[in-house]
Coordinates of C-alpha atoms and ligand atoms in Angstrom, one line a residue:
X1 CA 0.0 0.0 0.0
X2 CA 1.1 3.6 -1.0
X3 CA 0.4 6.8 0.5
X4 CA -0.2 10.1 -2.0
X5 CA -0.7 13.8 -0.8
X6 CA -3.8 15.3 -1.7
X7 CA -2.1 18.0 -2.8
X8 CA -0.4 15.9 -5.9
X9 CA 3.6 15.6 -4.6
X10 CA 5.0 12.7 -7.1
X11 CA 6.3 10.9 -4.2
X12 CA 5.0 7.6 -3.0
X13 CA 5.0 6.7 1.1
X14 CA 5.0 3.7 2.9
X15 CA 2.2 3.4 6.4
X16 CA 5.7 3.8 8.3
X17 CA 7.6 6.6 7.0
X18 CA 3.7 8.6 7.3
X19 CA 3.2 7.5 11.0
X20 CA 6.2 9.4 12.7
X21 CA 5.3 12.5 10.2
X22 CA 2.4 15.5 9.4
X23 CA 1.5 16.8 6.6
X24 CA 3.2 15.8 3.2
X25 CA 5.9 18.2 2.1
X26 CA 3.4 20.4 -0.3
X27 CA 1.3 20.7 2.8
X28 CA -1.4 18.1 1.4
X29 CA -2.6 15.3 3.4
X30 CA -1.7 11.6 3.1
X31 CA -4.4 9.4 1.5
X32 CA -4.0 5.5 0.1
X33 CA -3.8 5.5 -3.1
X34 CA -7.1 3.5 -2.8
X35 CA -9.1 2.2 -0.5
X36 CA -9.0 -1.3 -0.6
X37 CA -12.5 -3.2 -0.7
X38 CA -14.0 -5.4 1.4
X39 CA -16.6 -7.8 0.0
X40 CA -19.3 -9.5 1.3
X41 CA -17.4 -13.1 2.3
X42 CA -14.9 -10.6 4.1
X43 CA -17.6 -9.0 6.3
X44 CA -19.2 -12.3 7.4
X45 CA -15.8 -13.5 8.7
X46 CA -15.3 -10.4 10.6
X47 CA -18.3 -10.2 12.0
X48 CA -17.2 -12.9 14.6
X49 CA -14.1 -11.6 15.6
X50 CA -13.0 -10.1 18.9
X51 CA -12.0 -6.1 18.5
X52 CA -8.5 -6.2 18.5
X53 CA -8.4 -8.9 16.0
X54 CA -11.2 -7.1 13.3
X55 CA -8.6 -4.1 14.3
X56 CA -5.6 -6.3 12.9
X57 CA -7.3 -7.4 10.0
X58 CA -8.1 -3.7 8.7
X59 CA -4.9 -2.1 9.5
X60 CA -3.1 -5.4 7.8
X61 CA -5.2 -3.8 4.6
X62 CA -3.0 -0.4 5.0
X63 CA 0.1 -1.3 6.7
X64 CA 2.3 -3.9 4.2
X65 CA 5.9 -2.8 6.3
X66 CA 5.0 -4.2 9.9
X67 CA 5.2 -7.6 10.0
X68 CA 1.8 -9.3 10.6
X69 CA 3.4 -10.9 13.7
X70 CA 4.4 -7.7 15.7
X71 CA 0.9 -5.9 14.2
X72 CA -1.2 -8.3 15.6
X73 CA 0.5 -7.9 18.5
X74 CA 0.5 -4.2 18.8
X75 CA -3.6 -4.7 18.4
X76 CA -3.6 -7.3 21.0
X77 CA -1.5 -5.2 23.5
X78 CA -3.9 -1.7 22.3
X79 CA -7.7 -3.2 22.6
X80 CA -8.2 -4.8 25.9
X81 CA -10.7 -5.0 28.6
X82 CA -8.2 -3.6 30.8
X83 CA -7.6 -0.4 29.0
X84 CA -11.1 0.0 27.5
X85 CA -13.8 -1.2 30.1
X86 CA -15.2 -4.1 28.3
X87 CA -14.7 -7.0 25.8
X88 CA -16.6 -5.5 23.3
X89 CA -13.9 -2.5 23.5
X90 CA -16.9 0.2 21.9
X91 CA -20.0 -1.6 22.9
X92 CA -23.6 -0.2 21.4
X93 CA -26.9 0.0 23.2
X94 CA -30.5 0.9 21.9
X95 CA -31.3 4.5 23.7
X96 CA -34.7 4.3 21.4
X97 CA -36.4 2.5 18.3
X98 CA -33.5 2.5 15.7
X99 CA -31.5 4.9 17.1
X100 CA -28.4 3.6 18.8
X101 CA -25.2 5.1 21.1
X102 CA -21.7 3.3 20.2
X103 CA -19.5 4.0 23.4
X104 CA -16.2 5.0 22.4
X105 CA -15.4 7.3 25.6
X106 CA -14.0 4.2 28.1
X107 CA -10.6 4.3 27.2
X108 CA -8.0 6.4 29.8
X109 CA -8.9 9.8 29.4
X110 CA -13.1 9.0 28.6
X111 CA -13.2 10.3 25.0
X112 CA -13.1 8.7 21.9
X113 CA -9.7 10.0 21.2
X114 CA -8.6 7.3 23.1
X115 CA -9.4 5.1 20.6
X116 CA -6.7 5.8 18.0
X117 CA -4.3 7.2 20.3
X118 CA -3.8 3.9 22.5
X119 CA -3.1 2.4 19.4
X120 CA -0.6 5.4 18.5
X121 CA 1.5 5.2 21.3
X122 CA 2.0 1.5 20.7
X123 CA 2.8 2.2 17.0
X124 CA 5.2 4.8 17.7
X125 CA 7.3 3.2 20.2
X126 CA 7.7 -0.2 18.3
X127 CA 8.5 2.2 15.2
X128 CA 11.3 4.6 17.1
X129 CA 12.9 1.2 18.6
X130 CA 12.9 -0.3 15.3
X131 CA 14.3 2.3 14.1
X132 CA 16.9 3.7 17.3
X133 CA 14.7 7.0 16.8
X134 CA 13.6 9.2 19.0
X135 CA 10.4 11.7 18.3
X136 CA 9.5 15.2 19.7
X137 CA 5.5 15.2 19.5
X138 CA 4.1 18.6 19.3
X139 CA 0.8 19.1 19.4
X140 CA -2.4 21.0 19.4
X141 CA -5.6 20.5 22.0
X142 CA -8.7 22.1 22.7
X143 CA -8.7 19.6 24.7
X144 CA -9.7 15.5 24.3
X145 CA -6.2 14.8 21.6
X146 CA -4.0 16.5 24.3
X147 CA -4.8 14.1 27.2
X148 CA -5.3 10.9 24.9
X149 CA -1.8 11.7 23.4
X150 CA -0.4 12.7 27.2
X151 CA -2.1 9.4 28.2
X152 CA -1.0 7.3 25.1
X153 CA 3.1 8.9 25.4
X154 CA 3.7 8.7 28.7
X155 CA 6.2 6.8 29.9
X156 CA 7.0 6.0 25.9
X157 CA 10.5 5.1 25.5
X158 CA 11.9 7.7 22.9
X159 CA 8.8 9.7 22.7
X160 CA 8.7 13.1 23.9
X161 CA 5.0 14.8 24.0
X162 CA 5.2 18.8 24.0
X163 CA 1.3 19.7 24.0
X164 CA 0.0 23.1 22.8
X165 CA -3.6 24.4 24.0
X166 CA -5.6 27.5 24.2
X167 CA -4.7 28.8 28.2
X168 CA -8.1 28.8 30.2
X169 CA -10.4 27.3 27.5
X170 CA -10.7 23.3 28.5
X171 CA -12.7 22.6 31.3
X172 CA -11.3 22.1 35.1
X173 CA -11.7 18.6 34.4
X174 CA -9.5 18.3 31.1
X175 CA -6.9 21.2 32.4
X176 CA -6.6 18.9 35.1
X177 CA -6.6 15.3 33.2
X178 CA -3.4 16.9 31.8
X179 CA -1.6 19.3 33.7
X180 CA -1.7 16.4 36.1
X181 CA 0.6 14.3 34.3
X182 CA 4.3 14.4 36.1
X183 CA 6.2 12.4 33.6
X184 CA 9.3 13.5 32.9
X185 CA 8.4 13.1 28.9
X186 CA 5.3 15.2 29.1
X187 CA 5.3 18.8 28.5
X188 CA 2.3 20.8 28.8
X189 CA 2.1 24.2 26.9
X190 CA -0.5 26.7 28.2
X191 CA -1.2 29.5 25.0
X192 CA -2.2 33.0 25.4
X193 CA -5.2 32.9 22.0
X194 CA -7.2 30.0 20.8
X195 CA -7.1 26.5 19.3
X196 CA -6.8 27.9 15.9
X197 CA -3.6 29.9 17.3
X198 CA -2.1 26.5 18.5
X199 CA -3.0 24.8 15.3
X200 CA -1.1 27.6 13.7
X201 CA 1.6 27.4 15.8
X202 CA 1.9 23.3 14.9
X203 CA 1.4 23.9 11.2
X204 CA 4.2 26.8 11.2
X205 CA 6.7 24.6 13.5
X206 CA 6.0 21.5 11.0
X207 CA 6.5 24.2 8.0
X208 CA 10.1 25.2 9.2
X209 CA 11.9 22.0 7.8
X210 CA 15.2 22.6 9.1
X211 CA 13.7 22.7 12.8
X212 CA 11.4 19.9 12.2
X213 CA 14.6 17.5 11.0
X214 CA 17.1 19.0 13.2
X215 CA 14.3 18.3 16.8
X216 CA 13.1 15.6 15.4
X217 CA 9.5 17.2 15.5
X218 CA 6.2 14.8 14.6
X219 CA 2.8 15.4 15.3
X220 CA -0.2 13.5 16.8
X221 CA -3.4 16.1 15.1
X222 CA -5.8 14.0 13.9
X223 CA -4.5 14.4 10.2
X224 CA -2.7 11.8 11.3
X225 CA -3.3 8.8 8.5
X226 CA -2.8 6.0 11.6
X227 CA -5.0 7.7 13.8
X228 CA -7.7 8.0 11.2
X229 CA -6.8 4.7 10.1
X230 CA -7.5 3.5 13.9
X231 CA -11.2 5.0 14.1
X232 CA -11.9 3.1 10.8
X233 CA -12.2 -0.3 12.8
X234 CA -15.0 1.0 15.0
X235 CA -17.7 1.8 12.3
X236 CA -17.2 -2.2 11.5
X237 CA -17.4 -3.1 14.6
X238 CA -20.7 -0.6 15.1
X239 CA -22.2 -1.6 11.7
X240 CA -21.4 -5.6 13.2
X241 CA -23.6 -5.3 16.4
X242 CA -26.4 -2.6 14.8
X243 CA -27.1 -5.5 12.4
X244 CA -27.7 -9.4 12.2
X245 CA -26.5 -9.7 9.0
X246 CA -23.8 -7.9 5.8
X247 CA -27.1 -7.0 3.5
X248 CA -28.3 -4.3 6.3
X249 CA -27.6 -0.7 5.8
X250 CA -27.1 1.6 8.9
X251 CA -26.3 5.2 9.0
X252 CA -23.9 7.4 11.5
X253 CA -24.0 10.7 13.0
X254 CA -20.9 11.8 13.9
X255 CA -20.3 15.2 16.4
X256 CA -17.7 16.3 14.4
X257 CA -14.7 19.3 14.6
X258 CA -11.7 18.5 12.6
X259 CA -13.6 16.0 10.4
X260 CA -11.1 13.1 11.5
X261 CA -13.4 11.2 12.7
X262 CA -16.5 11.2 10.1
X263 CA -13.7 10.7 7.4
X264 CA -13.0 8.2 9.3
X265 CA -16.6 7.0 8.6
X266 CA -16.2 7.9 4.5
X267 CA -13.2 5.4 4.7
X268 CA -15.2 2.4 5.7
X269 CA -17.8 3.8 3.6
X270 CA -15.8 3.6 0.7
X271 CA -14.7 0.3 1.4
X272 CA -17.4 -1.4 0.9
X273 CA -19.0 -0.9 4.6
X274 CA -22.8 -0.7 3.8
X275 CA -22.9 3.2 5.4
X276 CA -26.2 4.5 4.0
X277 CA -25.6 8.1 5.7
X278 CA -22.9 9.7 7.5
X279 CA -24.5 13.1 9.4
X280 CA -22.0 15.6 10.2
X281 CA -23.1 16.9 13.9
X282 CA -21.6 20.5 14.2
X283 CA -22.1 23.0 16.9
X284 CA -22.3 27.2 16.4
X285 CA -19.6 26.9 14.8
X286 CA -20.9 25.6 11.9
X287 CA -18.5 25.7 8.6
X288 CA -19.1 22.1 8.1
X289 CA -22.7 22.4 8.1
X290 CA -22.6 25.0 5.8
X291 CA -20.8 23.6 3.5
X292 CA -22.9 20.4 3.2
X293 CA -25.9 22.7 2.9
X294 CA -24.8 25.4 0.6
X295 CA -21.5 24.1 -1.2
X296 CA -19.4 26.9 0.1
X297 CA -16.3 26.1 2.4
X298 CA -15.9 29.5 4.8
X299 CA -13.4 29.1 7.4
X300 CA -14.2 31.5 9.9
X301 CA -11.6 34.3 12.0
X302 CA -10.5 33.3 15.3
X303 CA -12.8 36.1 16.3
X304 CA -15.8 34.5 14.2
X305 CA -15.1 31.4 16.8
X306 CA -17.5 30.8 19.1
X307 CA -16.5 29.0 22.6
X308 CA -19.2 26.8 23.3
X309 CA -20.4 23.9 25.7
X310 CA -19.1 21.1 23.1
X311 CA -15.7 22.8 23.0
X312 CA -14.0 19.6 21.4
X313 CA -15.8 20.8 18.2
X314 CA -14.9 24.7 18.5
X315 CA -13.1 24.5 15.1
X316 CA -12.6 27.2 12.2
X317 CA -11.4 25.2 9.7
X318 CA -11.5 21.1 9.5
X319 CA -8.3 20.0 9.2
X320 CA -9.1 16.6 7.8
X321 CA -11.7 18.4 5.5
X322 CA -9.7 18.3 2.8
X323 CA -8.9 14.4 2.5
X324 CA -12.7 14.1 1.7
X325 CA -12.7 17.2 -0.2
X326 CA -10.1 15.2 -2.6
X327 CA -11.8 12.2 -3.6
X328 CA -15.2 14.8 -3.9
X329 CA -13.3 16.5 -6.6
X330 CA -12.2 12.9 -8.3
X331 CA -9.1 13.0 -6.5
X332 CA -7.9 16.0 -8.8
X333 CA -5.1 17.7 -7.4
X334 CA -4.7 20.1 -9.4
X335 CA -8.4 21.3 -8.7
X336 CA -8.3 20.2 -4.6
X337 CA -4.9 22.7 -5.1
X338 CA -6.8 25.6 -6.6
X339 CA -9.8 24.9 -3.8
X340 CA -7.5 25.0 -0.8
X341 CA -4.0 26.8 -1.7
X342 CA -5.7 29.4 -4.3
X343 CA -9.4 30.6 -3.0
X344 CA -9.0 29.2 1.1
X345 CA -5.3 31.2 0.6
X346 CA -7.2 34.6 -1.0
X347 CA -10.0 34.3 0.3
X348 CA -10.7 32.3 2.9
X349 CA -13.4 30.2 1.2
X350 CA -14.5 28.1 -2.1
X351 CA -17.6 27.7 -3.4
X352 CA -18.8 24.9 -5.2
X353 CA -22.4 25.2 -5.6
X354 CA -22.1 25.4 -9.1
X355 CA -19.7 22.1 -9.2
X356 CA -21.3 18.9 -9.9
X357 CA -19.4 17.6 -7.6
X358 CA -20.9 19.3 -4.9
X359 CA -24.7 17.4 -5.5
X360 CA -21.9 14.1 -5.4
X361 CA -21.5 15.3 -1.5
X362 CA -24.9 13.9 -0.7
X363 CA -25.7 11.5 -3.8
X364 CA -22.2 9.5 -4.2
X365 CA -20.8 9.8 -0.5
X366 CA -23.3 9.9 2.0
X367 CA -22.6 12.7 3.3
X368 CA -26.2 14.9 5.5
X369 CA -25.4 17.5 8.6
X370 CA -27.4 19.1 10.9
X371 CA -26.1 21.8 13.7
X372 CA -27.1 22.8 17.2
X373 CA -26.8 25.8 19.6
X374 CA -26.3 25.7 23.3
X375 CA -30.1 25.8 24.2
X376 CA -30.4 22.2 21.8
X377 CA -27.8 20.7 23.7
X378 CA -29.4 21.5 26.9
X379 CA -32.6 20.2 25.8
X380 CA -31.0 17.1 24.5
X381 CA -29.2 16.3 27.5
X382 CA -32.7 16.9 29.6
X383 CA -34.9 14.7 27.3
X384 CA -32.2 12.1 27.2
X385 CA -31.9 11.4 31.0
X386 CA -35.8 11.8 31.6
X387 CA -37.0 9.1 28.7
X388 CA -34.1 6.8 28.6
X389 CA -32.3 7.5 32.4
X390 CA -28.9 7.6 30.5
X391 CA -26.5 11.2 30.5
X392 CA -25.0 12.2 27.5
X393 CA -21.8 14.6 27.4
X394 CA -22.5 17.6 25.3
X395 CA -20.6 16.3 21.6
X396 CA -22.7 13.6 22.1
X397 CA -25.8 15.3 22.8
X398 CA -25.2 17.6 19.1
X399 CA -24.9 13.9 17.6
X400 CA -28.3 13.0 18.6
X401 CA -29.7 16.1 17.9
X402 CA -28.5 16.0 14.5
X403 CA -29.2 12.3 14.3
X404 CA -33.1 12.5 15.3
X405 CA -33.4 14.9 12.5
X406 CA -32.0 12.6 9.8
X407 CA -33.7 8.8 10.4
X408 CA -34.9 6.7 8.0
X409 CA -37.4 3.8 8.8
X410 CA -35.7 0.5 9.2
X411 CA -32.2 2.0 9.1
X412 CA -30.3 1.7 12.3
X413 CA -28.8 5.1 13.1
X414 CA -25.8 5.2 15.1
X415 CA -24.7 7.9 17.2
X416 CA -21.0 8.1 17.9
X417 CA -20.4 8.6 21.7
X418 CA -17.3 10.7 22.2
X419 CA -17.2 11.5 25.6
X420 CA -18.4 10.5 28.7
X421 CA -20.2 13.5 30.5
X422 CA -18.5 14.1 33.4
X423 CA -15.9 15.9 31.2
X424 CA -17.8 18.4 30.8
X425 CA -19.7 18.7 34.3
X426 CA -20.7 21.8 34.3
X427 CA -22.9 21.8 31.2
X428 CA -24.4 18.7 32.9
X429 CA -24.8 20.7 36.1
X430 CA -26.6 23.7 33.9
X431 CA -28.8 21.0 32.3
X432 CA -30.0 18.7 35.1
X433 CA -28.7 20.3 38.8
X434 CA -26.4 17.7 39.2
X435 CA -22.9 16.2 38.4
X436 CA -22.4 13.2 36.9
X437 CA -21.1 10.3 38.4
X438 CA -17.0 10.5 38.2
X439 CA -14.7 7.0 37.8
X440 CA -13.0 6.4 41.1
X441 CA -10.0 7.0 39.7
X442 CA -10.5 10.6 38.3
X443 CA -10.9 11.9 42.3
X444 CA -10.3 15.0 43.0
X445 CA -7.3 14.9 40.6
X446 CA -8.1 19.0 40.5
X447 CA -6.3 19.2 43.2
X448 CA -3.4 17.7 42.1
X449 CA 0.2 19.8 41.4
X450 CA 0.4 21.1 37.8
X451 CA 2.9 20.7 35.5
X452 CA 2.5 23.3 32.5
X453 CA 4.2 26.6 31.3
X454 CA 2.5 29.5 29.6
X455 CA 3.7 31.2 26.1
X456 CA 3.0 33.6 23.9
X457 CA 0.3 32.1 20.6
X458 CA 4.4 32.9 18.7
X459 CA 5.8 29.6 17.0
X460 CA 8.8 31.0 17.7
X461 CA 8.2 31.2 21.6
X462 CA 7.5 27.5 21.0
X463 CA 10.1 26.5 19.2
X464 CA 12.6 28.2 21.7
X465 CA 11.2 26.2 24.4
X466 CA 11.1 22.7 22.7
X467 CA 14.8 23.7 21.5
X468 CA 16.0 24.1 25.7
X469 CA 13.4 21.0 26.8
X470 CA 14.3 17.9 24.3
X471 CA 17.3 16.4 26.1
Ligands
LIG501 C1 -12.3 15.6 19.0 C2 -13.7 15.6 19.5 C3 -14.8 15.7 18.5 C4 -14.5 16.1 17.1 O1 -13.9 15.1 16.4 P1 -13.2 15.4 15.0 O2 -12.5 14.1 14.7 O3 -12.2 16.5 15.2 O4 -14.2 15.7 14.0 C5 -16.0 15.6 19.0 N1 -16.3 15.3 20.3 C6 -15.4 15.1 21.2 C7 -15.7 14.8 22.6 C8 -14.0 15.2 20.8 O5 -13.1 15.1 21.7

């Protein structure tokens, strides 16, 4: 299997050299060259496997330079009980006629990020011993990446983590999830702006090549290929327990930010996965919905940037956007180059209302969204707990919303669970009176010392202190 950029580099990558790097070197994003199918005879023989083997078999269709020994390993050591709460790793449960929650929040830090990033930090280290490497993470968080990649590094032999993320925006919780962390090989990084200014910051490190090589600088933002790859494997194993048998389509709704993990969803879709619908979930900050409504990609100004109560989804631009954006557009890179280097550079949008391949959006791919506000969340949340007695975080509560508006009869919808709600307490508080329940082990860590230093939204602030903190 070889990797392409979106953005139509000649080169050719192998799943290895990708992992431990960003974006490509023209700034696209790594796609296969294609996504290999699964046919029907394939599906019924993975319907009966455990997670972490249905995991190997996928990944084993994108990753030729492991050996199948060591993967299956790295699956087996990645998707356990232990780490994820149960044997069915992302179990799913009827919340009411056809519409269904997969759990994918009961992993380390309780969101779904966990998911990928388990696997990640696995990946990584077998990579940088195989290859007496060592790698500087930086990243960026609003957030649920930053403690899933904390969570997933720490203690990683040869993996340093320096995390970027907007200073007072995450909740007490997730400030504390992190800053908590004492490892020597974690380094917090508190920014004075938003996420957009530490996604910046990451994209204009990675962009200074010299730096990158000489610090050894990768990156763990979800345009990471693995990490996308990773989230692939739970839309089988959703599709698997939503239906009895392969002839059965069911839809997703997916609260999405970055677009990772609904492309996610396209991937399995265009594998062969009978996906009837995929429903973007979006918040206020809507460009996704937008453009699936109107064919016009806006990214909005940091100051256009609403903060919201499903802050995980806060995003101006999708980063991953673009990977579906190129096999929209035929996978015509010339064309995905004018759309996001040309009019996103000038202008800060496209438009493709006018494109035919904008009506493909919908017709060829799937693709529906729907958005909500703050007051829809609320209500969500409310309803949710009164009829069915089960809480909701707030990401997930946009999925429903968006979900409820898009069912079919006698197609199993699928709302992605991405975090558990006691992540985001205080939205629960405002909704019902009351905190959720919190896993014993999550106590009080508030209280616990921090370890995190504040900076300028300057790359080369950051640079400076990654330069005087990597050994
Ligand atoms: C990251 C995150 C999202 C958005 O996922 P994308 O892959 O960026 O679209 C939604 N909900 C929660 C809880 C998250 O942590």
């Amino acid at each position: 299997m070889n990797y392409l950029s979106t953005r139509g580099h000649p080169d050719r990558k192998r799943f290895c050299e990708i992992l431990l790097e960003g974006l490509a070197p023209d700034g696209g994003l790594y796609l296969p060259e294609a996504y290999p199918q699964v046919d029907t005879a394939t599906l019924a023989k993975w319907r009966a496997l455990p997670y972490a083997e249905l995991a190997f078999e996928i990944l084993s269709l994108y990753i030729d330079d492991i050996p199948p020994a060591d993967l299956k390993a790295i699956c087996a050591k990645t998707y356990t009980a232990e780490v994820f709460g149960t044997d069915e790793i992302v179990p799913l449960r009827e919340l009411e006629d056809g519409v269904y929650l997969e759990a994918l929040s009961n992993g380390p830090t309780l969101a779904f990020k966990d998911m990928a990033m388990q696997l990640l930090g696995n990946l990584f280290e077998y990579e940088l011993a195989r290859r007496g490497a060592e790698l500087n993470i930086l990243g960026a968080t609003s957030g649920d990446t930053g403690s899933a990649a904390e969570y997933a590094m720490r203690g990683k032999k040869g993996v340093r983590v320096f995390m970027t993320s907007p200073d007072g925006r995450m909740s007490p919780f997730q400030q504390a999830q992190m800053f908590s962390l004492q490892d020597e090989n974690i380094h917090n990084i508190a920014i004075t702006g938003v996420f957009d200014d530490c996604q910046d910051i990451v994209k204009a490190v990675s962009n200074d090549l010299g730096f990158k090589r000489k610090y050894r600088i990768g990156t763990v933002n979800s345009i990471n290929w693995a990490r996308l790859l990773a989230q692939v494997v739970y839309y089988f194993a959703g599709y698997f327990q939503a239906t009895a048998s392969n002839d059965k389509p069911v839809s997703f709704t997916v609260p999405s930010g970055n677009f990772g993990n609904v492309c996610a969803g396209h991937v399995a879709r265009s594998m062969g996965l009978p996906i009837q619908t995929l429903v973007v979930a979006t918040n206020e900050n809507d460009v996704l919905d937008e453009f699936f409504r109107t064919g016009v990609y806006r990214v909005r100004a940091a100051v256009d940037t609403h903060e919201t109560s499903s802050p995980s989804m806060d995003i101006s631009k999708a980063s991953n956007f673009e990977r579906f954006v190129f096999d929209l557009v035929g996978r015509d890179a010339a064309k995905l180059r004018k759309l996001f280097v040309d009019d996103l550079g000038l202008q800060g949008s496209f438009d493709l209302s006018a494109d035919p391949a904008f009506k493909q959006a919908a017709e060829r791919f799937g693709f529906k969204s729907g958005r909500s506000t703050h007051a829809d969340r609320l209500a969500t949340i409310r309803d949710t707990d009164k009829r069915f007695a089960t809480l909701v975080d707030p990401h997930t509560a946009d999925g429903l919303k968006a979900a409820r508006e898009q069912l079919v009869p006698g197609v199993p919808m699928v709302v992605l669970e991405t975090a558990l709600p006691i992540k985001f307490a205080a939205t629960l508080v405002e909704a019902l009176g009351a905190e959720p329940a919190r896993p014993k082990k999550f106590e009080g860590i508030e209280a616990l010392p921090k370890r995190v230093v504040k900076l300028p939204a300057d790359a080369e602030a950051v640079k400076a202190y990654i330069a005087e903190n990597c050994g």
